[in-house]
PDB file of C-alpha atoms and ligand atoms in Angstrom:
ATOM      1  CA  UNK A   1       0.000   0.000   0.000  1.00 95.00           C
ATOM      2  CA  UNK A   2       1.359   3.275  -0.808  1.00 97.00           C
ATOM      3  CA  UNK A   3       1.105   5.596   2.047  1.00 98.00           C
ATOM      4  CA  UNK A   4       2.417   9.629   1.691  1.00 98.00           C
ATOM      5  CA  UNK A   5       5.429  10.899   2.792  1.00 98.00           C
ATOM      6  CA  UNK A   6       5.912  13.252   5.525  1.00 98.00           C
ATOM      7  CA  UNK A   7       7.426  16.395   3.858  1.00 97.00           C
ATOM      8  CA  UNK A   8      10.390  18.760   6.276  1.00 97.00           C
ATOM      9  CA  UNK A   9       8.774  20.657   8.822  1.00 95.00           C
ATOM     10  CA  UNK A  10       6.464  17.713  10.234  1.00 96.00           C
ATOM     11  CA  UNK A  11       7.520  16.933  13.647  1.00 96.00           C
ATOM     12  CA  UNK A  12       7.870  13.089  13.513  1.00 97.00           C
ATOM     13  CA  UNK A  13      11.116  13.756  11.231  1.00 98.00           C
ATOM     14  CA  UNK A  14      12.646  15.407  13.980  1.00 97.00           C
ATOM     15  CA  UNK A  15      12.127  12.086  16.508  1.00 97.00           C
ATOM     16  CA  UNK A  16      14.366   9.519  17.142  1.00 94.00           C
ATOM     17  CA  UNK A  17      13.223   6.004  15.994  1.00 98.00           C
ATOM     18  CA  UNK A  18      12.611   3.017  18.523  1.00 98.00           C
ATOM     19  CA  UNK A  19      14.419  -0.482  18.340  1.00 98.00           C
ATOM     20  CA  UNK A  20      11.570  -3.322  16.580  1.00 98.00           C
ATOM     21  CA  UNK A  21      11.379  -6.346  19.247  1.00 97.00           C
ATOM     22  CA  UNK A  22      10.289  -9.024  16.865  1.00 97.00           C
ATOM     23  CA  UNK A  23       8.852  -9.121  13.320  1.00 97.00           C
ATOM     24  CA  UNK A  24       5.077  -9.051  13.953  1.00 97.00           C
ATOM     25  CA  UNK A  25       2.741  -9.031  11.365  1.00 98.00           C
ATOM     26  CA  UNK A  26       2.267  -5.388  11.803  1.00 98.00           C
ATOM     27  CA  UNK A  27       5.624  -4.918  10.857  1.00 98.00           C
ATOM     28  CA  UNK A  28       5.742  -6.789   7.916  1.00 98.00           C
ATOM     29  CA  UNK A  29       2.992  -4.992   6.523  1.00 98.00           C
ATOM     30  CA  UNK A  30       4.945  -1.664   7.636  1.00 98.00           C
ATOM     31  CA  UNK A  31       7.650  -2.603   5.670  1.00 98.00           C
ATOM     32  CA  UNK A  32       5.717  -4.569   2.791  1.00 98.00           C
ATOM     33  CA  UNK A  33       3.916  -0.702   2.399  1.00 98.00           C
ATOM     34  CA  UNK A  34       7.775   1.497   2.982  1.00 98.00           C
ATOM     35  CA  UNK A  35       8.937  -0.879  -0.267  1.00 98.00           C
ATOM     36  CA  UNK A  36       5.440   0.162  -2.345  1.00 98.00           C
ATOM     37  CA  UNK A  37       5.760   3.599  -1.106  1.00 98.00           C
ATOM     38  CA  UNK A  38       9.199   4.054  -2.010  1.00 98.00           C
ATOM     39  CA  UNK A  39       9.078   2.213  -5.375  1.00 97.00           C
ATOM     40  CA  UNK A  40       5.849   4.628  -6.099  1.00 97.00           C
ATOM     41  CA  UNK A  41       7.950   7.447  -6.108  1.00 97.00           C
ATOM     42  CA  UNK A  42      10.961   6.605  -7.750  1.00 95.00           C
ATOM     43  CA  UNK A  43      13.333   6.782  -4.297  1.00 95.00           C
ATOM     44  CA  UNK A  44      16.207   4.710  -3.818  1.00 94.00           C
ATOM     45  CA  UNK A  45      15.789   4.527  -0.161  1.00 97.00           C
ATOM     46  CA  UNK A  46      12.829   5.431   2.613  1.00 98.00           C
ATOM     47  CA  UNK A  47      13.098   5.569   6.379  1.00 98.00           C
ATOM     48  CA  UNK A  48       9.534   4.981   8.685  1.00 98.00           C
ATOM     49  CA  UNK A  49       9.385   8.407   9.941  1.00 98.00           C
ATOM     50  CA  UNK A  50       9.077   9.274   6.049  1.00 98.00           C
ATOM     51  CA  UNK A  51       5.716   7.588   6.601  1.00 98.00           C
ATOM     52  CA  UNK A  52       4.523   9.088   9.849  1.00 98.00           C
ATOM     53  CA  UNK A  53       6.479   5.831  12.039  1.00 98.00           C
ATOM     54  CA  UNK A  54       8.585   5.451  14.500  1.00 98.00           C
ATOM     55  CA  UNK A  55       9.576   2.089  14.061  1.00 98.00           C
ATOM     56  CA  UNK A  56      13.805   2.079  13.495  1.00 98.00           C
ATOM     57  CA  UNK A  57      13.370   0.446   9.692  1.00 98.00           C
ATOM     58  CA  UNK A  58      14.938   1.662   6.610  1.00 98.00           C
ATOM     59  CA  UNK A  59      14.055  -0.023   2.922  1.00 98.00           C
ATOM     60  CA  UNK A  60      16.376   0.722  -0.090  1.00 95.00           C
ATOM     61  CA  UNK A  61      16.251  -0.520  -3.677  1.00 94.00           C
ATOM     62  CA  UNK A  62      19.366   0.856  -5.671  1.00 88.00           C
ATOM     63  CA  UNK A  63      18.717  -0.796  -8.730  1.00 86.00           C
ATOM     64  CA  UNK A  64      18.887   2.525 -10.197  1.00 80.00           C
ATOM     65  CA  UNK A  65      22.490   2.978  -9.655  1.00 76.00           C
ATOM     66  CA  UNK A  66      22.997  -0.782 -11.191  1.00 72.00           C
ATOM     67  CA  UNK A  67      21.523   0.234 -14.226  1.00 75.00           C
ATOM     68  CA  UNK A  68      23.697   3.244 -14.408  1.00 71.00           C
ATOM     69  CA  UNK A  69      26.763   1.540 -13.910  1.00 67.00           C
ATOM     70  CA  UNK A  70      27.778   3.398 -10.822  1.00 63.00           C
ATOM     71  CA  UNK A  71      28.199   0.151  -8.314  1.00 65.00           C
ATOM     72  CA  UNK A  72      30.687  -2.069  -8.279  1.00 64.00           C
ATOM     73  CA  UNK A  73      31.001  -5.901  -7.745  1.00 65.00           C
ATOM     74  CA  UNK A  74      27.709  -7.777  -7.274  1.00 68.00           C
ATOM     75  CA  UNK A  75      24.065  -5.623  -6.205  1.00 71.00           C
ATOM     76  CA  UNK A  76      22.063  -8.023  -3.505  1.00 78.00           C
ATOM     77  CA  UNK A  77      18.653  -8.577  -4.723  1.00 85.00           C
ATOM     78  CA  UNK A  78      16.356  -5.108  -4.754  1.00 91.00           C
ATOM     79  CA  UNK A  79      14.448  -4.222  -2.552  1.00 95.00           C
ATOM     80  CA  UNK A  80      15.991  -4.562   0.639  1.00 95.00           C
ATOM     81  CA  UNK A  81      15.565  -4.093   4.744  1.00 97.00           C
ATOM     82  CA  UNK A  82      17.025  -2.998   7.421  1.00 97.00           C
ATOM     83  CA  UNK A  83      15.775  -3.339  10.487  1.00 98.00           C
ATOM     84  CA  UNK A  84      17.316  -1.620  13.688  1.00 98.00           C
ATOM     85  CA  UNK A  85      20.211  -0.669  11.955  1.00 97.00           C
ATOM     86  CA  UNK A  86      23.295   0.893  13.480  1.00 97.00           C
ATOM     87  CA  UNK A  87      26.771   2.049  11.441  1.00 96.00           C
ATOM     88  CA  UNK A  88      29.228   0.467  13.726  1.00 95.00           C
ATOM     89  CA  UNK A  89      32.295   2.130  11.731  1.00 94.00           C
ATOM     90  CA  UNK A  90      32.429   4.771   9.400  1.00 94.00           C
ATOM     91  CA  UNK A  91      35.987   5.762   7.226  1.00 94.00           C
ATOM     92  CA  UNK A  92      37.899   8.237   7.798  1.00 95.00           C
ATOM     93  CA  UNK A  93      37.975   9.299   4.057  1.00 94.00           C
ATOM     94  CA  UNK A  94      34.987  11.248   2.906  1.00 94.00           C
ATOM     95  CA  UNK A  95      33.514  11.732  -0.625  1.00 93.00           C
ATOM     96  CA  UNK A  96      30.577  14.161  -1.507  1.00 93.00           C
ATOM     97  CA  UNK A  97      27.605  13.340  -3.574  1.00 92.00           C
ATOM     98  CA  UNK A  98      24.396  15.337  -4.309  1.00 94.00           C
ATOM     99  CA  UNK A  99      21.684  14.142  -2.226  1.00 95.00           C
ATOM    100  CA  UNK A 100      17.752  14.402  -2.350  1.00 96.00           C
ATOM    101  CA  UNK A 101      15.483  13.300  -0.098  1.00 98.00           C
ATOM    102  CA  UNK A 102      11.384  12.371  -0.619  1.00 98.00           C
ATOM    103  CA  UNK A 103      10.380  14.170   2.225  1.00 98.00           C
ATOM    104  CA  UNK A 104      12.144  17.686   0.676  1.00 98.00           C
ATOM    105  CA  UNK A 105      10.883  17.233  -3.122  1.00 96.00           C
ATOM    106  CA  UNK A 106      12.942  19.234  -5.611  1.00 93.00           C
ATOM    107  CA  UNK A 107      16.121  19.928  -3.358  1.00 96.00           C
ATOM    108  CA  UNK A 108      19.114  18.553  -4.190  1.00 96.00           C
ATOM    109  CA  UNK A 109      22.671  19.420  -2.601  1.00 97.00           C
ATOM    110  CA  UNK A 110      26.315  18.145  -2.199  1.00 96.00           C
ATOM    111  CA  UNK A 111      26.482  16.600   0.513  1.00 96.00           C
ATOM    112  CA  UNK A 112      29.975  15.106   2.215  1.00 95.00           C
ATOM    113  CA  UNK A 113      30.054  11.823   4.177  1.00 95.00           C
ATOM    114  CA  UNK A 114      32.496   9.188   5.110  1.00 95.00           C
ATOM    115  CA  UNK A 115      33.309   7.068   1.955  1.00 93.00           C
ATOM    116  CA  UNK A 116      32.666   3.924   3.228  1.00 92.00           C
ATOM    117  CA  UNK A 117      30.975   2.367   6.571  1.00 93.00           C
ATOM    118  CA  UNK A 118      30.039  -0.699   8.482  1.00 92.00           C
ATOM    119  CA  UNK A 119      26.351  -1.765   8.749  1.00 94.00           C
ATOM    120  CA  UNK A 120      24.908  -3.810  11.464  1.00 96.00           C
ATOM    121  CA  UNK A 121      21.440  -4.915  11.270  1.00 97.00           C
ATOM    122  CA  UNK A 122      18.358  -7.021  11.216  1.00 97.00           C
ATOM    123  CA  UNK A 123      17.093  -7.991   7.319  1.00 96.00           C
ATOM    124  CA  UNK A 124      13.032  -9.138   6.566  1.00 96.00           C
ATOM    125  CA  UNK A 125      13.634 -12.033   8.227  1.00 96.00           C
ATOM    126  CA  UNK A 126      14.639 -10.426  11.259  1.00 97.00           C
ATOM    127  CA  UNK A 127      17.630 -12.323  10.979  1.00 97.00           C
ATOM    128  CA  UNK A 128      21.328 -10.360  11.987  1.00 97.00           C
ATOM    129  CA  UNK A 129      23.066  -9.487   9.778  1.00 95.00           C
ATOM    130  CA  UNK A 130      26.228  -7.297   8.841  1.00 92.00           C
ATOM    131  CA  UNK A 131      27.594  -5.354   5.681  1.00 82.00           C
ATOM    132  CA  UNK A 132      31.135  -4.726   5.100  1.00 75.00           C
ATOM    133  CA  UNK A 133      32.898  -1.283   4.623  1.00 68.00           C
ATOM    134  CA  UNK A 134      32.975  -1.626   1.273  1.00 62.00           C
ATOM    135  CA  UNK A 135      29.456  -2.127   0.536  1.00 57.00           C
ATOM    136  CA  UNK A 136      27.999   0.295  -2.452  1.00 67.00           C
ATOM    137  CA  UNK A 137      25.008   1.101  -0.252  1.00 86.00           C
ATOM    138  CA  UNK A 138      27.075   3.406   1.581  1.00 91.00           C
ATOM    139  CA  UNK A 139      25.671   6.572   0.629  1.00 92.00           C
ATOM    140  CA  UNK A 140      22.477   5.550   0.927  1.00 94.00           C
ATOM    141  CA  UNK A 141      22.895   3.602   4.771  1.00 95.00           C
ATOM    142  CA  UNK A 142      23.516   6.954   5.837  1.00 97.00           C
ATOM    143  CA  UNK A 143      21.079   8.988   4.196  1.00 97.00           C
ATOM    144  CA  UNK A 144      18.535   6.756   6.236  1.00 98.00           C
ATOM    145  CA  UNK A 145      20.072   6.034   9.432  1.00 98.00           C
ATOM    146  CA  UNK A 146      19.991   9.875   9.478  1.00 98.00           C
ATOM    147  CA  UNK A 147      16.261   9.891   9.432  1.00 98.00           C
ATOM    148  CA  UNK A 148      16.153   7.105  12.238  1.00 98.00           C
ATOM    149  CA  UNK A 149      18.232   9.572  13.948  1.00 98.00           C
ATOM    150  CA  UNK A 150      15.818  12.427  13.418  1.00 98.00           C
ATOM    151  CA  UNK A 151      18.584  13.964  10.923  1.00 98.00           C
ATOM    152  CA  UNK A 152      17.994  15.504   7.335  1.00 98.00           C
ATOM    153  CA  UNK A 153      20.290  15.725   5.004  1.00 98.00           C
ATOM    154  CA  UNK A 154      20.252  19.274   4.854  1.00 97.00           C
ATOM    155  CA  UNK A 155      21.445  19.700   8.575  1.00 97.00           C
ATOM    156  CA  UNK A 156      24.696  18.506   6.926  1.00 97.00           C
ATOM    157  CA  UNK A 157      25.099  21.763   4.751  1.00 97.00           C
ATOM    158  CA  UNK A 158      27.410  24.954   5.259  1.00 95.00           C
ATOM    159  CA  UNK A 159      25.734  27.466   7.554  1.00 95.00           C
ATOM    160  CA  UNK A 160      26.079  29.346   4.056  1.00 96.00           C
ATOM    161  CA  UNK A 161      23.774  26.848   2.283  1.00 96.00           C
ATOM    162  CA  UNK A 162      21.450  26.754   5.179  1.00 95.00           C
ATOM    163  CA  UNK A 163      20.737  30.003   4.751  1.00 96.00           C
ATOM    164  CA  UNK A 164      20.596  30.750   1.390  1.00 96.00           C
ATOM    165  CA  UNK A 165      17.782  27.728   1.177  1.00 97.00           C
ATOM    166  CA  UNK A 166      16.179  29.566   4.655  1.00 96.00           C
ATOM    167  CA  UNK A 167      13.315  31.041   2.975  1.00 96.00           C
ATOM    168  CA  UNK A 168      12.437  27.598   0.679  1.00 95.00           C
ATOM    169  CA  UNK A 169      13.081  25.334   4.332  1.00 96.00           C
ATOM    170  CA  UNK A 170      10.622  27.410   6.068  1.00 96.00           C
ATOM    171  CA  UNK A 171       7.998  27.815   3.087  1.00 95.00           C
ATOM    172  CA  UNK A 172       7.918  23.921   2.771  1.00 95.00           C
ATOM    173  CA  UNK A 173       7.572  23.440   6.295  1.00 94.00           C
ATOM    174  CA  UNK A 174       4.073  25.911   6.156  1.00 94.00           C
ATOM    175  CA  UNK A 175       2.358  23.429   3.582  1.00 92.00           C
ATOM    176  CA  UNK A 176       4.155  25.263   0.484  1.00 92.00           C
ATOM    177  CA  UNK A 177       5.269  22.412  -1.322  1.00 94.00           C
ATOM    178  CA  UNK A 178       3.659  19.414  -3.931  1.00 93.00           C
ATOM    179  CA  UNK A 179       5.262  16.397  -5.297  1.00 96.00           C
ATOM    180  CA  UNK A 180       4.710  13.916  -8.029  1.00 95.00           C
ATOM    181  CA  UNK A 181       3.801  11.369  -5.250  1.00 97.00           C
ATOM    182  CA  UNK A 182       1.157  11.364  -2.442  1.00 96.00           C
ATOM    183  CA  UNK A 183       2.562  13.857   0.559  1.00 96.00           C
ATOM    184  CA  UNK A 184       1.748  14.725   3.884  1.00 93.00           C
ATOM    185  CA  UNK A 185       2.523  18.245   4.334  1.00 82.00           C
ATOM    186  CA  UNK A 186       1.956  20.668   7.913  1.00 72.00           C
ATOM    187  CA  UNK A 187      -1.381  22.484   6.913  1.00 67.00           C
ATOM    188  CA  UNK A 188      -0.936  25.983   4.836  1.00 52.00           C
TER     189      UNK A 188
HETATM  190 ZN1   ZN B   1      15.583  11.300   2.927  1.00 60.70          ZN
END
């Protein structure tokens, strides 16, 4: 089921997630509806409080990037989940990348973050599991661990670019803002 996505100024992007305790069937359909929800709007990754939850899940599906040509070695099968995730290393070398996120439609900025980190986690079937510091997904893991964090990506930008996107931040954040995909934006 495709639910909408919490646009930047709603308050449950700004709360830290809580740990899942088992994989009920409530959170198999969360997750089974994150995947349609994220596939419905063309993202590459979605985080629960993207869909009003507090649940600490993340789904990704980077075929995109496969079909560009961009990762290397061999793409797990799309989609995939993380449950409870937690980076448990980051490197020290970073690399910048222009970053957009679903919940702030039509901004997109450079964004710099360690090149590479360590991924510890429970997948669908709840079972643990760990990615190593090379893994491709890199970007992306921390894009959405962010959001389980209550972190968007532009709180990583110069005070400089903060302001100078001040006026567009606050706008979206008073209902001033539409997407190609269903949204649920503070009233206007
Ligand atoms: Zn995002």
């Amino acid at each position: 089921m495709v639910l909408p996505i919490y646009v930047y100024g709603e308050a449950i992007l700004r709360q830290p997630t809580l740990p899942v305790e088992a994989l009920t069937p409530d959170v198999e359909a969360l997750v089974r509806s994150m995947i349609d929800t994220m596939h419905g709007a063309d993202g590459v990754g979605l985080a629960a409080p993207q869909v009003g939850r507090r649940e600490r899940i993340f789904v990704a599906d980077v075929t995109p990037f496969a079909e560009r040509g961009t990762l290397e070695g061999d793409v797990p099968p799309q989609p995939m989940t993380f449950i409870n995730p937690e980076i448990v290393w980051e490197s020290d070398e970073e690399t910048d990348f222009e970053e957009g996120c679903l919940s702030i439609p039509d901004l997109r900025e450079t964004v710099w973050r360690p090149e590479r980190v360590r991924l510890r986690y429970h997948d669908e079937a709840f079972a643990p599991r760990e990615h190593p510091p090379d893994f491709e997904l890199a970007r992306v893991i921390q894009h959405e661990v962010d959001h389980l964090d209550g972190v968007l990506f532009v709180d990583h930008l110069s005070p400089f670019r903060r302001r100078m996107l001040q006026r567009r931040l606050r706008n979206m954040a008073r209902g001033d803002v539409s997407a190609e995909y269903p949204i649920h934006a503070a009233e206007g």
